[in-house]
Tab-separated table of C-alpha atoms in Angstrom:
chain	number	residue	atom	x	y	z
A	1	MET	CA	0.115	-0.020	0.050
A	2	ARG	CA	1.227	3.321	-0.725
A	3	SER	CA	0.509	6.444	0.968
A	4	ARG	CA	-1.070	8.711	-0.902
A	5	SER	CA	-1.325	12.593	-1.091
A	6	LYS	CA	-3.337	15.162	-3.219
A	7	ILE	CA	-1.677	18.180	-1.641
A	8	TYR	CA	1.072	18.857	-4.277
A	9	ALA	CA	-1.190	19.160	-7.072
A	10	GLY	CA	-3.118	21.884	-4.900
A	11	LEU	CA	0.299	23.699	-3.626
A	12	ALA	CA	1.468	23.410	-8.212
A	13	ALA	CA	-1.849	25.465	-8.457
A	14	ILE	CA	-0.804	28.085	-6.153
A	15	ILE	CA	2.648	28.083	-7.689
A	16	VAL	CA	1.045	28.236	-11.072
A	17	SER	CA	-1.525	31.423	-10.108
A	18	ALA	CA	1.170	33.139	-8.426
A	19	ALA	CA	3.137	32.628	-11.880
A	20	SER	CA	0.420	33.815	-13.996
A	21	VAL	CA	-0.497	36.750	-11.926
A	22	ILE	CA	3.136	38.183	-12.818
A	23	MET	CA	2.794	37.427	-16.643
A	24	ALA	CA	-0.150	38.897	-16.850
A	25	LEU	CA	1.263	42.229	-15.494
A	26	GLY	CA	3.699	41.771	-18.517
A	27	ALA	CA	6.868	40.641	-16.718
A	28	THR	CA	8.209	36.607	-16.884
A	29	PRO	CA	8.990	35.051	-13.978
A	30	ALA	CA	12.887	34.990	-12.983
A	31	ASP	CA	13.382	37.521	-15.787
A	32	ALA	CA	13.578	34.823	-18.434
A	33	ALA	CA	15.733	34.740	-21.671
A	34	VAL	CA	13.456	35.190	-24.270
A	35	GLY	CA	14.852	32.516	-27.229
A	36	GLY	CA	16.459	29.707	-25.116
A	37	SER	CA	19.596	28.832	-25.299
A	38	GLY	CA	19.920	26.676	-28.171
A	39	PRO	CA	20.894	27.184	-31.681
A	40	TYR	CA	17.453	28.129	-32.587
A	41	PRO	CA	15.934	30.925	-30.519
A	42	ALA	CA	12.427	30.220	-29.762
A	43	ASP	CA	8.892	31.782	-28.915
A	44	TYR	CA	5.396	30.857	-28.987
A	45	GLU	CA	1.926	31.006	-31.011
A	46	THR	CA	-1.577	29.372	-31.286
A	47	SER	CA	-3.485	27.831	-33.856
A	48	ALA	CA	-6.839	27.992	-34.589
A	49	GLY	CA	-7.140	24.318	-35.519
A	50	LEU	CA	-5.666	23.387	-32.141
A	51	ALA	CA	-7.838	25.758	-29.778
A	52	ASN	CA	-6.934	25.883	-25.744
A	53	HIS	CA	-2.885	25.092	-26.910
A	54	THR	CA	0.467	26.856	-26.827
A	55	ILE	CA	2.667	25.784	-29.742
A	56	PHE	CA	6.767	26.511	-28.542
A	57	ARG	CA	8.886	26.445	-31.545
A	58	PRO	CA	11.922	27.809	-32.888
A	59	GLN	CA	11.375	31.008	-34.734
A	60	THR	CA	12.827	29.827	-37.658
A	61	LEU	CA	12.022	26.132	-38.568
A	62	PRO	CA	15.406	24.499	-38.904
A	63	SER	CA	16.200	22.291	-42.058
A	64	GLU	CA	16.008	19.020	-39.541
A	65	ARG	CA	12.786	18.037	-38.320
A	66	LEU	CA	11.115	18.850	-35.551
A	67	PRO	CA	11.138	15.794	-32.243
A	68	ILE	CA	7.650	17.235	-30.458
A	69	LEU	CA	6.661	17.174	-26.768
A	70	VAL	CA	3.599	16.916	-25.744
A	71	TRP	CA	3.417	18.911	-22.018
A	72	GLY	CA	0.951	19.095	-18.798
A	73	ASN	CA	1.384	22.195	-16.657
A	74	GLY	CA	1.491	22.038	-12.746
A	75	GLY	CA	-1.839	22.153	-11.214
A	76	CYS	CA	-3.038	21.214	-14.616
A	77	SER	CA	-3.383	24.545	-15.035
A	78	ALA	CA	-4.960	25.785	-18.515
A	79	ASN	CA	-2.281	28.541	-18.211
A	80	GLY	CA	0.048	27.296	-21.285
A	81	LEU	CA	2.878	29.999	-20.045
A	82	SER	CA	2.767	28.491	-17.212
A	83	GLN	CA	6.322	26.645	-17.567
A	84	GLY	CA	6.973	29.030	-20.556
A	85	ASN	CA	9.917	29.489	-19.662
A	86	PHE	CA	11.224	25.878	-19.752
A	87	LEU	CA	9.522	25.049	-22.611
A	88	ARG	CA	10.758	27.772	-24.466
A	89	GLU	CA	14.234	26.122	-23.982
A	90	ILE	CA	13.361	23.454	-25.212
A	91	ALA	CA	11.864	24.299	-28.516
A	92	SER	CA	15.252	26.257	-28.791
A	93	HIS	CA	17.072	23.225	-29.051
A	94	GLY	CA	15.077	22.102	-31.974
A	95	PHE	CA	11.759	20.768	-30.750
A	96	LEU	CA	8.128	21.686	-31.435
A	97	ALA	CA	6.837	21.647	-27.631
A	98	ILE	CA	2.843	21.994	-27.208
A	99	ALA	CA	1.411	22.780	-23.537
A	100	ASN	CA	-2.189	22.424	-22.483
A	101	GLY	CA	-3.982	25.643	-22.458
A	102	ALA	CA	-3.730	29.428	-24.022
A	103	PRO	CA	-1.471	31.759	-23.438
A	104	TYR	CA	-2.745	33.490	-19.837
A	105	GLY	CA	-6.016	30.821	-20.328
A	106	SER	CA	-7.997	30.225	-17.189
A	107	GLY	CA	-9.032	26.707	-15.636
A	108	SER	CA	-7.747	23.725	-16.012
A	109	THR	CA	-7.210	20.815	-18.900
A	110	ASN	CA	-7.152	16.912	-18.702
A	111	SER	CA	-5.119	14.574	-20.631
A	112	GLN	CA	-7.401	14.155	-23.369
A	113	MET	CA	-5.624	17.807	-24.492
A	114	LEU	CA	-2.002	16.016	-24.646
A	115	THR	CA	-3.571	13.330	-27.082
A	116	GLN	CA	-4.929	16.384	-29.389
A	117	SER	CA	-1.814	18.090	-29.435
A	118	ILE	CA	0.098	14.570	-30.944
A	119	ASP	CA	-3.289	14.697	-33.650
A	120	TRP	CA	-2.620	18.246	-34.293
A	121	ALA	CA	1.393	17.894	-34.784
A	122	VAL	CA	0.699	14.735	-36.898
A	123	ALA	CA	-1.942	16.131	-39.147
A	124	GLU	CA	-0.048	19.348	-39.674
A	125	ASN	CA	2.914	17.576	-40.858
A	126	SER	CA	0.993	15.474	-43.397
A	127	ARG	CA	-1.062	19.082	-44.517
A	128	GLN	CA	0.255	20.709	-47.574
A	129	GLY	CA	0.339	24.054	-46.923
A	130	SER	CA	1.185	23.895	-43.195
A	131	LYS	CA	4.345	25.405	-42.436
A	132	TYR	CA	4.888	22.673	-40.394
A	133	TYR	CA	4.773	20.039	-43.534
A	134	ASN	CA	6.873	17.484	-43.526
A	135	ARG	CA	9.267	19.726	-41.211
A	136	LEU	CA	8.120	17.440	-37.646
A	137	ASP	CA	9.445	14.386	-36.887
A	138	THR	CA	6.172	12.080	-35.741
A	139	THR	CA	8.018	9.078	-34.910
A	140	LYS	CA	9.691	11.091	-31.844
A	141	ILE	CA	6.960	12.148	-29.637
A	142	ALA	CA	7.874	12.699	-25.524
A	143	VAL	CA	4.546	13.086	-22.964
A	144	ALA	CA	5.677	14.928	-19.664
A	145	GLY	CA	4.716	17.054	-17.538
A	146	PHE	CA	4.811	18.816	-13.812
A	147	SER	CA	3.024	17.436	-10.760
A	148	CYS	CA	-0.773	17.538	-11.882
A	149	GLY	CA	0.305	17.823	-14.951
A	150	GLY	CA	2.181	14.183	-14.372
A	151	LEU	CA	-0.694	12.789	-13.911
A	152	GLU	CA	-1.884	13.432	-17.288
A	153	ALA	CA	1.315	12.849	-19.139
A	154	TYR	CA	0.660	9.108	-17.129
A	155	ALA	CA	-2.749	8.860	-18.154
A	156	VAL	CA	-2.107	9.074	-22.280
A	157	SER	CA	1.986	7.057	-22.019
A	158	HIS	CA	0.406	4.116	-23.427
A	159	ASP	CA	-0.687	5.711	-26.802
A	160	PRO	CA	1.666	3.922	-29.318
A	161	ARG	CA	2.916	6.891	-30.842
A	162	ILE	CA	4.632	7.987	-27.928
A	163	THR	CA	8.293	7.207	-27.750
A	164	THR	CA	9.384	8.122	-23.979
A	165	THR	CA	7.502	9.565	-20.841
A	166	GLY	CA	9.001	12.372	-18.521
A	167	ILE	CA	7.552	12.366	-15.064
A	168	PHE	CA	7.938	15.886	-13.285
A	169	SER	CA	7.507	15.880	-9.103
A	170	SER	CA	4.868	14.085	-10.001
A	171	GLY	CA	3.592	10.723	-8.850
A	172	LEU	CA	0.462	8.344	-8.784
A	173	LEU	CA	-2.079	9.174	-6.313
A	174	ASN	CA	-3.834	6.157	-5.675
A	175	ASP	CA	-2.859	2.292	-6.049
A	176	ALA	CA	-6.186	1.364	-7.764
A	177	ASP	CA	-3.774	3.682	-10.584
A	178	ASP	CA	-1.118	1.462	-10.830
A	179	TYR	CA	-2.384	-0.075	-13.962
A	180	GLN	CA	-1.175	3.011	-15.631
A	181	LEU	CA	2.170	2.013	-13.731
A	182	ARG	CA	1.828	-2.061	-15.634
A	183	ARG	CA	0.902	-0.924	-19.438
A	184	LEU	CA	4.244	1.577	-19.761
A	185	THR	CA	5.985	-0.405	-22.631
A	186	LYS	CA	8.950	2.366	-23.603
A	187	PRO	CA	11.509	4.358	-21.744
A	188	ILE	CA	10.732	6.947	-18.484
A	189	ALA	CA	12.112	9.333	-16.702
A	190	TYR	CA	11.643	11.191	-13.241
A	191	PHE	CA	12.878	14.344	-12.240
A	192	ILE	CA	11.608	14.705	-8.881
A	193	GLY	CA	12.801	18.168	-6.121
A	194	GLY	CA	14.062	15.863	-3.854
A	195	PRO	CA	13.034	14.354	-0.408
A	196	SER	CA	11.778	18.400	0.158
A	197	ASP	CA	9.427	17.509	-2.630
A	198	ILE	CA	5.995	16.740	-1.657
A	199	ALA	CA	5.776	14.220	-4.927
A	200	TYR	CA	9.113	12.613	-3.896
A	201	PRO	CA	6.985	9.514	-1.909
A	202	ASN	CA	4.259	9.256	-4.582
A	203	ALA	CA	7.281	9.075	-7.316
A	204	MET	CA	9.395	6.731	-5.480
A	205	ASP	CA	6.281	4.473	-4.618
A	206	ASP	CA	6.201	4.464	-8.412
A	207	TRP	CA	9.695	3.684	-9.552
A	208	GLY	CA	9.371	0.426	-7.062
A	209	LYS	CA	6.122	-1.168	-9.020
A	210	LEU	CA	7.616	-0.331	-12.847
A	211	PRO	CA	7.735	-3.605	-14.764
A	212	ALA	CA	10.737	-5.776	-15.375
A	213	GLY	CA	12.728	-4.325	-17.553
A	214	LEU	CA	11.288	-1.242	-18.417
A	215	PRO	CA	13.988	1.314	-19.412
A	216	ALA	CA	14.066	3.886	-16.828
A	217	PHE	CA	15.708	7.116	-15.114
A	218	MET	CA	15.401	8.532	-12.080
A	219	GLY	CA	16.837	11.814	-10.689
A	220	ASN	CA	16.428	13.700	-7.626
A	221	LEU	CA	17.627	17.432	-7.296
A	222	ASN	CA	16.864	18.957	-3.733
A	223	VAL	CA	14.770	21.637	-4.640
A	224	GLY	CA	11.512	21.634	-3.804
A	225	HIS	CA	8.296	20.659	-5.525
A	226	GLY	CA	8.294	23.983	-7.501
A	227	GLY	CA	11.491	23.074	-9.430
A	228	THR	CA	13.554	25.103	-11.378
A	229	TYR	CA	11.209	25.891	-14.385
A	230	ASP	CA	10.684	30.012	-14.328
A	231	GLN	CA	14.308	30.597	-14.130
A	232	PRO	CA	16.352	31.859	-16.994
A	233	ASN	CA	15.904	28.895	-19.633
A	234	GLY	CA	14.161	26.674	-17.262
A	235	GLY	CA	16.925	26.168	-14.709
A	236	GLU	CA	18.288	23.317	-14.225
A	237	PHE	CA	15.559	21.440	-15.186
A	238	GLY	CA	15.644	23.229	-18.403
A	239	ARG	CA	19.183	22.121	-18.816
A	240	VAL	CA	18.636	18.373	-17.812
A	241	ALA	CA	15.072	18.037	-19.716
A	242	VAL	CA	16.770	19.044	-22.657
A	243	LEU	CA	19.760	16.695	-22.669
A	244	TYR	CA	16.753	13.520	-22.166
A	245	LEU	CA	14.852	14.666	-25.077
A	246	LYS	CA	17.824	14.985	-27.376
A	247	TRP	CA	19.029	11.732	-26.644
A	248	ARG	CA	16.012	9.968	-26.914
A	249	LEU	CA	14.364	11.889	-29.307
A	250	LYS	CA	17.407	12.565	-31.629
A	251	GLY	CA	19.065	9.660	-30.569
A	252	ASP	CA	22.175	11.692	-29.194
A	253	ILE	CA	24.480	9.546	-27.496
A	254	THR	CA	26.572	12.326	-25.730
A	255	ALA	CA	23.356	13.387	-24.452
A	256	GLY	CA	22.116	10.037	-23.097
A	257	ARG	CA	25.696	9.734	-21.287
A	258	ASN	CA	24.438	11.957	-19.104
A	259	PHE	CA	22.049	9.027	-18.037
A	260	VAL	CA	23.504	5.743	-18.439
A	261	GLY	CA	25.961	4.151	-15.997
A	262	ALA	CA	27.752	3.969	-13.332
A	263	ASP	CA	29.969	7.229	-14.354
A	264	CYS	CA	26.791	9.262	-16.207
A	265	GLY	CA	26.989	13.247	-16.502
A	266	LEU	CA	24.271	13.719	-13.936
A	267	CYS	CA	26.184	11.048	-11.481
A	268	HIS	CA	28.384	12.664	-8.788
A	269	THR	CA	26.746	16.342	-9.038
A	270	ALA	CA	23.998	17.494	-6.903
A	271	TRP	CA	21.678	15.170	-8.661
A	272	THR	CA	21.019	11.631	-7.071
A	273	VAL	CA	20.333	9.306	-9.973
A	274	GLN	CA	18.704	5.996	-9.746
A	275	GLN	CA	18.832	3.895	-13.299
A	276	LYS	CA	17.111	0.812	-14.190
A	277	ASN	CA	17.948	-1.544	-17.775
A	278	LEU	CA	19.565	1.911	-19.610
A	279	THR	CA	22.238	1.484	-22.324
A	280	LEU	CA	22.840	3.762	-24.883
A	281	ASP	CA	22.594	0.719	-27.691
A	282	GLY	CA	18.721	0.416	-27.391
A	283	ASP	CA	17.721	-0.050	-24.096
A	284	THR	CA	17.698	-4.280	-24.724
A	285	PRO	CA	20.458	-4.385	-21.239
A	286	PRO	CA	22.628	-6.707	-21.698
A	287	SER	CA	22.170	-10.125	-20.750
A	288	SER	CA	25.094	-11.567	-18.426
A	289	PRO	CA	26.826	-14.919	-19.908
A	290	PRO	CA	25.665	-18.025	-17.686
A	291	THR	CA	28.738	-19.544	-15.142
A	292	THR	CA	27.372	-22.958	-16.220
A	293	PRO	CA	25.572	-24.169	-19.551
A	294	PRO	CA	22.147	-23.907	-19.794
A	295	PRO	CA	19.954	-26.584	-18.945
A	296	SER	CA	19.175	-29.011	-22.168
A	297	GLY	CA	15.401	-29.815	-23.286
A	298	THR	CA	12.868	-27.766	-25.211
A	299	PRO	CA	11.958	-24.233	-23.506
A	300	THR	CA	8.958	-24.447	-21.372
A	301	CYS	CA	6.758	-21.820	-19.626
A	302	THR	CA	3.835	-21.462	-17.437
A	303	ALA	CA	1.309	-18.571	-17.488
A	304	VAL	CA	-1.016	-17.197	-14.666
A	305	TYR	CA	-3.529	-15.129	-15.267
A	306	SER	CA	-4.949	-13.233	-12.774
A	307	VAL	CA	-7.595	-10.372	-12.368
A	308	GLN	CA	-6.619	-7.377	-10.575
A	309	ASP	CA	-9.408	-4.959	-10.728
A	310	GLN	CA	-13.228	-5.669	-11.564
A	311	TRP	CA	-15.808	-3.109	-12.218
A	312	ASN	CA	-19.107	-2.643	-14.033
A	313	GLY	CA	-18.683	-3.270	-17.475
A	314	GLY	CA	-14.850	-3.429	-17.268
A	315	PHE	CA	-11.308	-5.067	-15.757
A	316	VAL	CA	-7.879	-5.003	-15.411
A	317	ALA	CA	-5.811	-8.351	-15.390
A	318	ASN	CA	-2.122	-9.565	-14.888
A	319	VAL	CA	-0.595	-12.672	-16.173
A	320	ASN	CA	2.466	-13.944	-15.241
A	321	VAL	CA	4.638	-15.906	-17.472
A	322	THR	CA	7.534	-18.066	-15.791
A	323	ALA	CA	10.097	-20.135	-17.655
A	324	GLY	CA	10.790	-23.723	-16.875
A	325	ALA	CA	13.964	-25.811	-16.602
A	326	ALA	CA	15.427	-24.014	-19.952
A	327	ALA	CA	15.960	-20.208	-20.781
A	328	LEU	CA	13.694	-18.564	-23.176
A	329	THR	CA	14.329	-16.633	-26.015
A	330	GLY	CA	11.144	-15.492	-26.117
A	331	TRP	CA	7.584	-16.813	-25.158
A	332	ARG	CA	3.448	-16.598	-26.495
A	333	VAL	CA	0.643	-16.926	-24.359
A	334	THR	CA	-3.079	-17.857	-25.730
A	335	LEU	CA	-5.331	-16.083	-23.822
A	336	THR	CA	-8.885	-17.588	-24.025
A	337	LEU	CA	-11.383	-14.685	-23.012
A	338	PRO	CA	-14.733	-15.694	-20.827
A	339	SER	CA	-17.697	-14.690	-23.608
A	340	GLY	CA	-18.351	-10.897	-24.041
A	341	ALA	CA	-15.073	-9.898	-22.453
A	342	SER	CA	-12.683	-8.490	-24.935
A	343	VAL	CA	-9.041	-6.066	-24.912
A	344	SER	CA	-9.009	-2.489	-24.883
A	345	SER	CA	-5.452	-1.738	-24.159
A	346	LEU	CA	-2.472	-4.524	-23.336
A	347	TRP	CA	1.133	-3.542	-21.790
A	348	ASN	CA	4.546	-5.306	-22.014
A	349	GLY	CA	3.281	-7.409	-24.629
A	350	VAL	CA	2.268	-7.646	-28.617
A	351	ALA	CA	-1.586	-8.863	-29.309
A	352	SER	CA	-3.169	-10.289	-31.531
A	353	GLY	CA	-6.759	-9.976	-31.673
A	354	THR	CA	-9.083	-8.661	-28.771
A	355	SER	CA	-11.649	-11.357	-27.608
A	356	GLY	CA	-12.073	-15.073	-27.966
A	357	THR	CA	-9.020	-16.670	-27.507
A	358	ILE	CA	-5.993	-13.816	-28.743
A	359	THR	CA	-2.300	-14.719	-28.527
A	360	VAL	CA	0.526	-12.286	-26.542
A	361	ALA	CA	4.023	-12.055	-27.295
A	362	ASN	CA	6.805	-10.896	-25.743
A	363	GLN	CA	8.269	-7.573	-26.121
A	364	SER	CA	11.668	-7.105	-27.442
A	365	TYR	CA	12.858	-6.408	-23.994
A	366	ASN	CA	10.824	-9.231	-21.831
A	367	GLY	CA	11.077	-12.058	-24.257
A	368	GLN	CA	14.957	-13.841	-22.882
A	369	LEU	CA	14.335	-15.367	-19.631
A	370	ALA	CA	16.674	-17.335	-17.291
A	371	ALA	CA	15.177	-20.605	-16.291
A	372	ARG	CA	12.741	-19.846	-13.560
A	373	GLN	CA	12.512	-16.638	-13.983
A	374	THR	CA	9.122	-14.536	-14.126
A	375	THR	CA	7.898	-11.559	-15.970
A	376	SER	CA	4.496	-10.135	-17.162
A	377	PHE	CA	2.046	-8.479	-19.149
A	378	GLY	CA	-1.625	-6.788	-18.587
A	379	PHE	CA	-4.551	-5.517	-20.075
A	380	GLN	CA	-7.431	-3.429	-19.484
A	381	GLY	CA	-10.801	-5.244	-20.765
A	382	THR	CA	-14.369	-4.700	-21.283
A	383	GLY	CA	-17.087	-7.397	-19.653
A	384	ASN	CA	-16.019	-9.339	-17.320
A	385	GLY	CA	-12.820	-10.981	-16.540
A	386	SER	CA	-13.352	-13.998	-14.371
A	387	GLY	CA	-12.943	-17.475	-15.956
A	388	ALA	CA	-9.835	-16.515	-18.595
A	389	THR	CA	-7.651	-19.358	-19.287
A	390	ALA	CA	-3.661	-18.808	-20.278
A	391	THR	CA	-1.463	-20.915	-21.589
A	392	CYS	CA	2.405	-20.922	-22.775
A	393	THR	CA	4.775	-21.995	-25.450
A	394	GLY	CA	8.562	-20.996	-25.428
A	395	SER	CA	11.135	-20.683	-27.768
């Protein structure tokens, strides 16, 4: 059980409200360096085709295609300039960053607005006559958010178009939402304000529940919940976010070295760093050579199905896959669902079919299992999940 607090969402709303007042009076928090520190001076704009959003982009689009960041603000604020210094800094390094909420907007946002941002960017990249026509890299999309905005990012992180997720001073509020962790299949990074950050225990609890094999980074900088977003160029959080996005969305290995290995660039600094399954060459952790010859024989495995949560009209289920006496290079589970039940979303596996008898194969990162080792996949479904059966075939 986790002990969750909703206070930090309200705290972020107070911080955001104060910043909004400052900006509405014609100033920006902490004397922002307009344009950012990157090679492409950046600013923001709006689009009639994407109401209630703020778009940060290089003032002059570079020849290279721009990867995309969609962002949820602290406090789920509908002011798209809430973390304006931070997002302008990211855009100045050759990214398109889209924040929920209009400039100086009021009210609150929701996770669907992040999906709207992705839909709009993909459509603009394909629309002849758009300034973004063939100028965006729609195969490289990050979703991220601060505090309450981090909860919005979690909610859409399973979108298959997303390359990576960034959680900034945030964490799930309730154990009932842990299914959002179990369905993660893409790399994730946490940037938290240290033990003085009210979101710290939530984030650390989430860290401990991530799926086995998921590439993940955890960085804590003891600056508290407010972070450094309002500092010029977003401060230290802005600098590190740019490095992470350069690595994940542009394939910049030099930037990636700040996050990977015992001597990473952020290691042995003011940041406290933790890593899971991180490498610079595709995030498939190297497998250690066995100290004894592997057992001979045909690879076998077992699959154990269980319902994690059931409600009127839907359920969440988990399947544990365990290798037999021989190591596996891959596995496939045949799952027979009860009549009327169907799969709506699935994580940590590749599914064929949604109802009746379906098959689920391993992802690239969880197919290799040592003898007796266990991994799992899960899914959310409609109908009643009781009575499903699962069998496993190894290879």
